[in-house]
Amino acid sequence: MALCRCGVSAIKPFCDDTHKLVSFTTNPAPQSEPPPPRYQPC
């Protein structure tokens, strides 16, 4: 069972496929790589 991300599920926190009725879409994945971690001296 999946968790609801659209916020309109009747059985929160689980998905009931209501997102299909409200045309919910997610943000596309970023195309660039994240910046390298910054090292801080102790």
mmCIF file with all atom_site columns, C-alpha atoms in Angstrom:
data_model
loop_
_atom_site.group_PDB
_atom_site.id
_atom_site.type_symbol
_atom_site.label_atom_id
_atom_site.label_alt_id
_atom_site.label_comp_id
_atom_site.label_asym_id
_atom_site.label_entity_id
_atom_site.label_seq_id
_atom_site.pdbx_PDB_ins_code
_atom_site.Cartn_x
_atom_site.Cartn_y
_atom_site.Cartn_z
_atom_site.occupancy
_atom_site.B_iso_or_equiv
_atom_site.pdbx_formal_charge
_atom_site.auth_seq_id
_atom_site.auth_comp_id
_atom_site.auth_asym_id
_atom_site.auth_atom_id
_atom_site.pdbx_PDB_model_num
ATOM 1  C CA . MET A 1 1  ? 0.000   0.000  0.000   1.00 0.00 ? 1  MET A CA 1
ATOM 2  C CA . ALA A 1 2  ? 1.360   3.443  -0.920  1.00 0.00 ? 2  ALA A CA 1
ATOM 3  C CA . LEU A 1 3  ? 1.327   6.646  1.092   1.00 0.00 ? 3  LEU A CA 1
ATOM 4  C CA . CYS A 1 4  ? -0.841  9.530  -0.145  1.00 0.00 ? 4  CYS A CA 1
ATOM 5  C CA . ARG A 1 5  ? 1.071   12.497 -1.574  1.00 0.00 ? 5  ARG A CA 1
ATOM 6  C CA . CYS A 1 6  ? -1.807  14.422 -3.152  1.00 0.00 ? 6  CYS A CA 1
ATOM 7  C CA . GLY A 1 7  ? -3.642  15.166 0.099   1.00 0.00 ? 7  GLY A CA 1
ATOM 8  C CA . VAL A 1 8  ? -7.151  14.179 -1.028  1.00 0.00 ? 8  VAL A CA 1
ATOM 9  C CA . SER A 1 9  ? -7.227  10.484 -0.127  1.00 0.00 ? 9  SER A CA 1
ATOM 10 C CA . ALA A 1 10 ? -10.195 9.320  1.948   1.00 0.00 ? 10 ALA A CA 1
ATOM 11 C CA . ILE A 1 11 ? -7.994  6.803  3.750   1.00 0.00 ? 11 ILE A CA 1
ATOM 12 C CA . LYS A 1 12 ? -5.042  9.018  4.737   1.00 0.00 ? 12 LYS A CA 1
ATOM 13 C CA . PRO A 1 13 ? -2.184  8.428  5.159   1.00 0.00 ? 13 PRO A CA 1
ATOM 14 C CA . PHE A 1 14 ? -2.657  5.787  2.468   1.00 0.00 ? 14 PHE A CA 1
ATOM 15 C CA . CYS A 1 15 ? -3.328  6.242  -1.249  1.00 0.00 ? 15 CYS A CA 1
ATOM 16 C CA . ASP A 1 16 ? -6.796  5.402  -2.592  1.00 0.00 ? 16 ASP A CA 1
ATOM 17 C CA . ASP A 1 17 ? -6.061  6.556  -6.194  1.00 0.00 ? 17 ASP A CA 1
ATOM 18 C CA . THR A 1 18 ? -8.041  9.803  -5.747  1.00 0.00 ? 18 THR A CA 1
ATOM 19 C CA . HIS A 1 19 ? -5.054  11.611 -7.273  1.00 0.00 ? 19 HIS A CA 1
ATOM 20 C CA . LYS A 1 20 ? -6.223  10.312 -10.647 1.00 0.00 ? 20 LYS A CA 1
ATOM 21 C CA . LEU A 1 21 ? -9.491  12.240 -10.274 1.00 0.00 ? 21 LEU A CA 1
ATOM 22 C CA . VAL A 1 22 ? -7.840  15.532 -9.314  1.00 0.00 ? 22 VAL A CA 1
ATOM 23 C CA . SER A 1 23 ? -5.033  15.324 -11.907 1.00 0.00 ? 23 SER A CA 1
ATOM 24 C CA . PHE A 1 24 ? -2.317  15.414 -9.246  1.00 0.00 ? 24 PHE A CA 1
ATOM 25 C CA . THR A 1 25 ? 1.212   15.560 -10.628 1.00 0.00 ? 25 THR A CA 1
ATOM 26 C CA . THR A 1 26 ? 4.568   15.591 -8.906  1.00 0.00 ? 26 THR A CA 1
ATOM 27 C CA . ASN A 1 27 ? 7.492   17.859 -9.551  1.00 0.00 ? 27 ASN A CA 1
ATOM 28 C CA . PRO A 1 28 ? 9.858   16.394 -12.138 1.00 0.00 ? 28 PRO A CA 1
ATOM 29 C CA . ALA A 1 29 ? 13.130  15.001 -10.854 1.00 0.00 ? 29 ALA A CA 1
ATOM 30 C CA . PRO A 1 30 ? 16.032  17.450 -11.020 1.00 0.00 ? 30 PRO A CA 1
ATOM 31 C CA . GLN A 1 31 ? 18.176  16.994 -14.109 1.00 0.00 ? 31 GLN A CA 1
ATOM 32 C CA . SER A 1 32 ? 21.453  18.085 -12.543 1.00 0.00 ? 32 SER A CA 1
ATOM 33 C CA . GLU A 1 33 ? 23.470  16.348 -9.877  1.00 0.00 ? 33 GLU A CA 1
ATOM 34 C CA . PRO A 1 34 ? 23.375  17.791 -6.371  1.00 0.00 ? 34 PRO A CA 1
ATOM 35 C CA . PRO A 1 35 ? 26.425  19.805 -5.298  1.00 0.00 ? 35 PRO A CA 1
ATOM 36 C CA . PRO A 1 36 ? 29.189  17.878 -3.537  1.00 0.00 ? 36 PRO A CA 1
ATOM 37 C CA . PRO A 1 37 ? 29.109  17.921 0.261   1.00 0.00 ? 37 PRO A CA 1
ATOM 38 C CA . ARG A 1 38 ? 30.983  20.733 1.952   1.00 0.00 ? 38 ARG A CA 1
ATOM 39 C CA . TYR A 1 39 ? 33.635  19.714 4.419   1.00 0.00 ? 39 TYR A CA 1
ATOM 40 C CA . GLN A 1 40 ? 34.090  21.894 7.459   1.00 0.00 ? 40 GLN A CA 1
ATOM 41 C CA . PRO A 1 41 ? 37.249  21.834 9.559   1.00 0.00 ? 41 PRO A CA 1
ATOM 42 C CA . CYS A 1 42 ? 36.890  20.642 13.121  1.00 0.00 ? 42 CYS A CA 1
#
